[in-house]
Coordinates of C-alpha atoms in Angstrom, one line a residue:
X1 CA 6.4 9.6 28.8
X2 CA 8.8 6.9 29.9
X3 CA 9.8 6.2 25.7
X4 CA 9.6 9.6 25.3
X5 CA 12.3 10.2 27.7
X6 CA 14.3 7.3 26.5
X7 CA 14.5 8.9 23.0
X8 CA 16.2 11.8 24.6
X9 CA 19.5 10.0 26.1
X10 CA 21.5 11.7 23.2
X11 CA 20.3 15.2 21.9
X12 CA 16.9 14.2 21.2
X13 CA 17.7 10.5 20.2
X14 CA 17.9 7.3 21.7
X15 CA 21.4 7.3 20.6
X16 CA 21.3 4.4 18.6
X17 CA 18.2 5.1 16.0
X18 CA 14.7 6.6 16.9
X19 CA 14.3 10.7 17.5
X20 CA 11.8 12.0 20.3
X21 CA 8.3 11.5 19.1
X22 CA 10.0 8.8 16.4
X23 CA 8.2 9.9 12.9
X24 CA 6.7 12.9 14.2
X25 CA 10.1 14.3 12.7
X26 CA 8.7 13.4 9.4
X27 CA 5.6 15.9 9.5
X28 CA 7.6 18.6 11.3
X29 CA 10.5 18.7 9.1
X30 CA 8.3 18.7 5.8
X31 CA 6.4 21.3 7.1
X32 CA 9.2 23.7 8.2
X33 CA 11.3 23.2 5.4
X34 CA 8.2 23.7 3.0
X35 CA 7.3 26.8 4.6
X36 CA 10.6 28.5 4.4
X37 CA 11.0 27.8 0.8
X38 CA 12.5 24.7 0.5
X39 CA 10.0 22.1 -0.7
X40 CA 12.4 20.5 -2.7
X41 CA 14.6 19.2 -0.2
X42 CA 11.4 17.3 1.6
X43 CA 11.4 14.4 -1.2
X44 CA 15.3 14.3 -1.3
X45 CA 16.7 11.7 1.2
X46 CA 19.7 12.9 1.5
X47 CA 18.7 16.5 2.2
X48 CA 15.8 15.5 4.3
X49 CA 17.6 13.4 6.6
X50 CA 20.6 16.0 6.8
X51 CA 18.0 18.3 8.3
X52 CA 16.1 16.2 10.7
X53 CA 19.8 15.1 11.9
X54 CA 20.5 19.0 12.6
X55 CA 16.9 18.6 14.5
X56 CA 17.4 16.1 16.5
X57 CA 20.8 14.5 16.4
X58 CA 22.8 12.3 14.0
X59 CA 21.7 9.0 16.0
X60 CA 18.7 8.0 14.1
X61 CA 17.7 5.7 11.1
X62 CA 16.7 7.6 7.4
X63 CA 13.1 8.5 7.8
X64 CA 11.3 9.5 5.4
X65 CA 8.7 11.5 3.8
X66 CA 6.2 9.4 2.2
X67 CA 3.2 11.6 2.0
X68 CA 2.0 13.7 -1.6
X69 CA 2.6 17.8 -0.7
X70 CA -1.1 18.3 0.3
X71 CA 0.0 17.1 3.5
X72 CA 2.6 20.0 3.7
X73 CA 0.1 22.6 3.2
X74 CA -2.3 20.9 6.1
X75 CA 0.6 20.3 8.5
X76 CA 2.3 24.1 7.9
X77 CA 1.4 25.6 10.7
X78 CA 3.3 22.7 13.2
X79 CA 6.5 24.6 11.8
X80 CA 5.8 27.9 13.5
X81 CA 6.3 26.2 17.0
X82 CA 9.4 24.3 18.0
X83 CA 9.5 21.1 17.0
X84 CA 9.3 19.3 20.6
X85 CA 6.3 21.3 22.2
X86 CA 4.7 21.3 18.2
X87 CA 5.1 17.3 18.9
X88 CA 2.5 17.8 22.2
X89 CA 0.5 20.0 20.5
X90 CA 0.2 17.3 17.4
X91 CA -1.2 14.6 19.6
X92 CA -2.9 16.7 21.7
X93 CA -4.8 18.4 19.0
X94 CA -5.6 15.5 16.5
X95 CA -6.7 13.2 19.7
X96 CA -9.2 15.7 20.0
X97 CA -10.1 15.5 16.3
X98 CA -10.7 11.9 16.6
X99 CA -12.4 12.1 20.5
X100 CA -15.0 14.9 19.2
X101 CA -15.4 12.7 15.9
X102 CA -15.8 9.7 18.1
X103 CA -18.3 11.7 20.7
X104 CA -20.8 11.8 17.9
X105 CA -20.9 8.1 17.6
X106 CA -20.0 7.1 21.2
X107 CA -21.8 9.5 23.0
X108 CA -20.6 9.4 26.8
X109 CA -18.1 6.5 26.5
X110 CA -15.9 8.0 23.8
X111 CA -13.6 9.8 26.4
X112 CA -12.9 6.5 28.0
X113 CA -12.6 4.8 24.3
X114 CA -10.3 7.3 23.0
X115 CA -8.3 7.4 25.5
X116 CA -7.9 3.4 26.5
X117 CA -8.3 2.4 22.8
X118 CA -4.7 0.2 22.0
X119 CA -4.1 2.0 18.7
X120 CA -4.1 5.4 19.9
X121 CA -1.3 4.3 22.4
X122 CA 0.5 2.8 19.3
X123 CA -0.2 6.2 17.7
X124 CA 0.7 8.6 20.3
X125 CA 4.1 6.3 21.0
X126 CA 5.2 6.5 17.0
X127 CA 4.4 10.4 17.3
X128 CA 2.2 9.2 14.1
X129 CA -1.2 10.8 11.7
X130 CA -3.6 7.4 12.5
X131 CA -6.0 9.9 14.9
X132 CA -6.3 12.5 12.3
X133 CA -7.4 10.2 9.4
X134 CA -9.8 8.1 12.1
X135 CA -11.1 11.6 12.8
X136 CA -11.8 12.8 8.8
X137 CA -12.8 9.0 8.2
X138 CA -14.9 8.3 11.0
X139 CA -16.7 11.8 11.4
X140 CA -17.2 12.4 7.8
X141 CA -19.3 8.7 7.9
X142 CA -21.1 10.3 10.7
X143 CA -22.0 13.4 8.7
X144 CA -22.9 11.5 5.4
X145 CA -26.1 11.9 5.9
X146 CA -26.7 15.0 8.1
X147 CA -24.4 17.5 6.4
X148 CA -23.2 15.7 3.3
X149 CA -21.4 18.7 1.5
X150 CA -19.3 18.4 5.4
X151 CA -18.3 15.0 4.8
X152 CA -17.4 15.1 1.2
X153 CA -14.9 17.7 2.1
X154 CA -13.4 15.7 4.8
X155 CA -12.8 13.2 2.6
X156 CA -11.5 15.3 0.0
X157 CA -8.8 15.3 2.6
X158 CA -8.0 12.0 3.0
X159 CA -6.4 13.0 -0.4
X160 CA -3.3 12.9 1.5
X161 CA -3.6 8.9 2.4
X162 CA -5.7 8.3 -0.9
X163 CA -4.9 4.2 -0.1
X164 CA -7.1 4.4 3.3
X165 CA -10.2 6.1 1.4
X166 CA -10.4 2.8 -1.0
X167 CA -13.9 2.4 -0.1
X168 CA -15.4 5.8 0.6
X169 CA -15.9 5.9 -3.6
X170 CA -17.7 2.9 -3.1
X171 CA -19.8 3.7 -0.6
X172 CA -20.8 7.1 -1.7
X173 CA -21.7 5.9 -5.4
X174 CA -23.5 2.9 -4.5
X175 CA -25.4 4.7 -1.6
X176 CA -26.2 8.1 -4.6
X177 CA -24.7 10.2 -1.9
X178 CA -23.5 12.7 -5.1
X179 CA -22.9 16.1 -3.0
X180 CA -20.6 14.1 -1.3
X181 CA -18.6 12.5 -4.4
X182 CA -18.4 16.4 -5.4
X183 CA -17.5 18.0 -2.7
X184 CA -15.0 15.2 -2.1
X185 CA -13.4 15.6 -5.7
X186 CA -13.6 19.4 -5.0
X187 CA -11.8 19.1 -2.4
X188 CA -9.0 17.1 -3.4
X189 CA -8.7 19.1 -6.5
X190 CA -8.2 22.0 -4.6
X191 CA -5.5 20.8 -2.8
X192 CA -3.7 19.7 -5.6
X193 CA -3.8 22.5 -7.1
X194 CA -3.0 24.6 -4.4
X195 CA 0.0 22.2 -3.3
X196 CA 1.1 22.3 -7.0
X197 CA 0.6 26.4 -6.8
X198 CA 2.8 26.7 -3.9
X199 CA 5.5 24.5 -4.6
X200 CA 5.7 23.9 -7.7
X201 CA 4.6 20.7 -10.0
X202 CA 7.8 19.5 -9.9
X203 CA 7.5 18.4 -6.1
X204 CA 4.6 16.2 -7.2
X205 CA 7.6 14.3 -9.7
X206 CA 10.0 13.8 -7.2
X207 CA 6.8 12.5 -4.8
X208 CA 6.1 10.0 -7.5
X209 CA 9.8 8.9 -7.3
X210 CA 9.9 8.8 -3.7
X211 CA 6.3 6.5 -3.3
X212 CA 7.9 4.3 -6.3
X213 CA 11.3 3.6 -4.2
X214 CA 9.5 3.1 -0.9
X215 CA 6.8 1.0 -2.1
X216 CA 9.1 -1.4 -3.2
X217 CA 11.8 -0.8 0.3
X218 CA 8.8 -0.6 2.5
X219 CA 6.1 -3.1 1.5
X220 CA 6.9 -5.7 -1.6
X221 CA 10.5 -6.2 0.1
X222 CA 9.4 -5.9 3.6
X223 CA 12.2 -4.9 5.3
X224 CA 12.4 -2.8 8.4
X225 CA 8.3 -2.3 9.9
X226 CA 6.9 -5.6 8.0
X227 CA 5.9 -6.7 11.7
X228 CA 3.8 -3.8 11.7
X229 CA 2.1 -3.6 8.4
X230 CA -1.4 -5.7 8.9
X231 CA -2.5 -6.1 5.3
X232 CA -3.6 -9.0 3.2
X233 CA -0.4 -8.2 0.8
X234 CA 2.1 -8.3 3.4
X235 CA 0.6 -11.9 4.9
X236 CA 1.0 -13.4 1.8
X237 CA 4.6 -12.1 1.2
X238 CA 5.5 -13.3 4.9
X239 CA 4.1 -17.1 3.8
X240 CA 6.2 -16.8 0.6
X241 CA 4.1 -15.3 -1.9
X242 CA 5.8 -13.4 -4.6
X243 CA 5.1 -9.8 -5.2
X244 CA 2.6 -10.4 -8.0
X245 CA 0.8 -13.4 -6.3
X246 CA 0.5 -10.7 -3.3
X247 CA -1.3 -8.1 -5.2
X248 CA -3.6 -10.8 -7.4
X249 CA -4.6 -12.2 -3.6
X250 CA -4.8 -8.3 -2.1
X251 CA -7.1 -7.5 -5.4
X252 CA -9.6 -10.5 -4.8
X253 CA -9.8 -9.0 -1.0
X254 CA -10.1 -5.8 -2.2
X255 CA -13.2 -7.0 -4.7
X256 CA -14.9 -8.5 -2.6
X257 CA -14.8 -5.6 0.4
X258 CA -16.2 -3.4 -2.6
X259 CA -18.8 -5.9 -3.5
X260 CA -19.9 -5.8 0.1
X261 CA -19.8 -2.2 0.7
X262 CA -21.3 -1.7 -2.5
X263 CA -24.2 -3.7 -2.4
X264 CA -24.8 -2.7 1.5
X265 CA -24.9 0.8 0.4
X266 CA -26.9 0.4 -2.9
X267 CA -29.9 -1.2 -0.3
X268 CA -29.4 1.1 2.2
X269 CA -28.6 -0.7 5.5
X270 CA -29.0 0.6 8.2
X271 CA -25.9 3.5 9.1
X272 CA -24.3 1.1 11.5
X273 CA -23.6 -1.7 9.1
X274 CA -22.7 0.9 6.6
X275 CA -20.0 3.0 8.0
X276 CA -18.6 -0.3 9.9
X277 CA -18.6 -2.0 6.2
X278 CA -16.7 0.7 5.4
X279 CA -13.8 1.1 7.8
X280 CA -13.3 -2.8 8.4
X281 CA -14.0 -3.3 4.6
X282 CA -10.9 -0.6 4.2
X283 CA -8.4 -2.6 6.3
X284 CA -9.1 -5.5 3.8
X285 CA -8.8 -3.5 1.0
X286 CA -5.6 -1.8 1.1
X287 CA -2.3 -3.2 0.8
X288 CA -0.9 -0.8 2.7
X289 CA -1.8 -0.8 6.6
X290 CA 0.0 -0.5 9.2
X291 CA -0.7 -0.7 13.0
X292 CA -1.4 2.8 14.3
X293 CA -3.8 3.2 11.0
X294 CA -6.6 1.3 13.4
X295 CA -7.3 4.2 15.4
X296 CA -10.3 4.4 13.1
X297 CA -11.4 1.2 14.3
X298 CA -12.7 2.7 18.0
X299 CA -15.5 3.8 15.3
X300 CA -16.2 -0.1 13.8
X301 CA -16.4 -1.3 17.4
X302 CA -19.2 1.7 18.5
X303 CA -21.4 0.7 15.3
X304 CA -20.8 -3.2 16.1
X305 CA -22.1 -2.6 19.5
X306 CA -25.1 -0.6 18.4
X307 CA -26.0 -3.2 15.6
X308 CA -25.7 -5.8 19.0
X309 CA -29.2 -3.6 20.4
X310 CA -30.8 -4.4 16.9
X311 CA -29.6 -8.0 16.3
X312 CA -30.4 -11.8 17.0
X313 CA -27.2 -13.2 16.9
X314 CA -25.4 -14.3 20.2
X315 CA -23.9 -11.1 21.8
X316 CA -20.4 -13.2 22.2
X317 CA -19.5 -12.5 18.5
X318 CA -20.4 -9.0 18.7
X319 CA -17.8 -8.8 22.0
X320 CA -15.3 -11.1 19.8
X321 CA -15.3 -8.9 16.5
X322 CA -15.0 -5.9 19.3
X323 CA -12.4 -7.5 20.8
X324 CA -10.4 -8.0 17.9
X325 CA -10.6 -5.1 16.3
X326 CA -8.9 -3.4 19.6
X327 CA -6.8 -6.2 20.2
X328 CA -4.9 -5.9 16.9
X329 CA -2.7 -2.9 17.5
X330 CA -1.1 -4.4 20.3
X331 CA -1.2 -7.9 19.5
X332 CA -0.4 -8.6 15.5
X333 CA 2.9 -7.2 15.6
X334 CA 4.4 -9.2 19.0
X335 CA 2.9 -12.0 17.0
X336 CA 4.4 -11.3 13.8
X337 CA 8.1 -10.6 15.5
X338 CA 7.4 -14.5 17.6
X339 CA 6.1 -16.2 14.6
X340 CA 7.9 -14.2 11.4
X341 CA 4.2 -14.2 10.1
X342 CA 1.6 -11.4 9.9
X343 CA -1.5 -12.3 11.1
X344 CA -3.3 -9.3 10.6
X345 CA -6.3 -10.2 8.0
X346 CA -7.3 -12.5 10.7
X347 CA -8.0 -10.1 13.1
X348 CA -10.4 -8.5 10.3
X349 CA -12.2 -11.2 8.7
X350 CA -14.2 -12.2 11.4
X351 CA -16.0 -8.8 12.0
X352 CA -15.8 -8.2 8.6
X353 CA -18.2 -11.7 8.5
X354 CA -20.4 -10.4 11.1
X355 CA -21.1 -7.1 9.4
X356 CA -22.4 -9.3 6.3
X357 CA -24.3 -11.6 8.5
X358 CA -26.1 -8.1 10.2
X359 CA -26.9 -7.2 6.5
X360 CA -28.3 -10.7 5.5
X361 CA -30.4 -10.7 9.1
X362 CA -31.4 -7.1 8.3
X363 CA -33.0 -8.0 5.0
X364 CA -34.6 -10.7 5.7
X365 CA -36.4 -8.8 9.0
X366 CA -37.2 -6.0 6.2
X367 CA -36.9 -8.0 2.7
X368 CA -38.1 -4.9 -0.1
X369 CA -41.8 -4.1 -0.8

């Protein structure tokens, strides 16, 4: 509340660069200009900060809309309420995705979890989507199994942050899960077509413009958020590494998460190391990560702790790969500003280790008949 009211000293600015409920301004402006006709004007700069300026005030930095137009179809109806109560009813409603998500695999501690987790605060703070996509990742895992045409069209809707559902394709064609590889490409298909429908297949060109400029502003340049992106790529550009020695060392991550995920869900571990393997095996994968995209890892820590009940291994790594995986949110990015380093891998790799020693231990307790 107290940043909220300090982004409201001018109009609804800071008066120096952030709006109230910072990039929250992004999804409501997308959505109310796309549902009063005027898509185009979403993927234009110019035009799109000229509106959230008449929004908000003239005191703010360019944001930007980064997302493909599925996004404006499942954000739509934020633009029929005003755009500061639509900001409470944003993180009101998609922290309740991700508790009821979390509930599931939680059980009575989730309230406390969701609630006190360091990456939701990040989330609420930067008005941001990382609880809706902990809540389609997370509790389509959970319903892989149970109702697996469910999960595959939650999925389908991580279509809108395709670089975060790396290693659901994995998982799901290792593991044979094939209503779920259908009803996820269903689903995604759908909403590209629909998005394309509605607003025409130019948008989708000038979106393809737009992810072109800002991948190369936003992430192989670095400039602006750098201290909050956590991936592999961006740690390697901060120690000196050049774009393409970047992506080569992100790819050899990325290969080896896939190998792990694979191979865990090809043998059929048990669900805890699975979905885990999944989410932290995600954050390794992607180039593109930043901060408030670890809401989904309240879900990592629950299966860590449940794999403790099953395990050998000293409990103190279980609370260390828990603690780290919370820590990060709040941690990695006062370290990156003190060091000019991002130290975000690190705070992956070692749960990431665990989870592979859970699967070796596993097999050997139950080596195949």
């Amino acid at each position: 509340m107290i940043d909220l009211l300090g982004r409201s000293r001018v109009g609804l600015t800071d008066g120096i660069r952030s709006p109230f409920g910072d990039d929250f301004i992004n999804y409501w402006s997308g959505a109310y200009l796309a549902l009063h006709g005027r898509a185009a004007e979403v993927y234009d700069f110019v035009a799109f900060h000229g509106f959230e300026t008449s929004v908000v005030g003239p005191h703010i930095d360019f944001y930007h809309y980064s997302y493909p137009p599925v996004l404006l179809l499942l954000t739509a109806p934020l633009a029929i309420v005003p755009y500061v109560p639509a900001l409470f009813v944003w993180l009101a409603s998609t922290w309740y995705g991700f508790y009821r998500a979390l509930k599931f695999a939680a059980g009575e501690n989730a309230l406390l979890l969701s609630l006190a987790a360091p990456a939701m605060f990040v989330n609420a703070i930067g008005g941001q989507n990382g609880a809706l996509t902990a809540a389609i990742m997370g509790g389509g895992l959970l319903l892989v199994d149970r109702r697996p045409t469910m999960a595959g069209m939650l999925f389908g809707l991580l279509i809108y942050k395709p670089h975060l559902a790396l290693m659901l394709p994995v998982a799901m064609i290792a593991g044979r899960r094939w209503r779920v590889v259908v009803a996820a490409g269903v689903t995604a298909v759908l909403l590209i077509a629909a998005s394309m429908a509605v607003f025409g297949p130019a948008v989708w060109a000038e979106y393809q413009h737009n992810v072109s400029v800002l991948r190369t502003v936003i992430l192989e340049d670095g400039s602006g958020v750098w201290h909050r992106m956590v991936s592999v790529f961006v740690s390697v550009r901060r120690l000196g590494g050049s774009v393409e020695l970047s992506y080569a060392v992100q790819g050899l991550f990325a290969l080896a998460a896939a190998f792990v995920v694979g191979r865990s869900w090809l043998r059929d571990d048990p669900a805890y190391i699975r979905y885990a393997l999944v989410v932290v095996g995600t954050c390794l994968a992607t180039p593109y990560l930043q901060d408030y995209d670890v809401v989904v890892g309240a879900f990592a820590v629950v299966w860590l702790k449940n794999a403790q009940q099953h395990s050998q291994i000293s409990a103190r790594w279980f609370d260390a790969g828990a603690a780290m995986v919370l820590a990060l949110p709040i941690v990695a990015a006062a370290l990156a500003k003190w060091s000019g380093l991002a130290f975000g891998p690190l705070f992956f790799i070692p749960p990431f280790i665990l989870l592979v020693r859970l699967a070796m231990e596993y097999r050997r307790a139950n080596p195949p008949s």
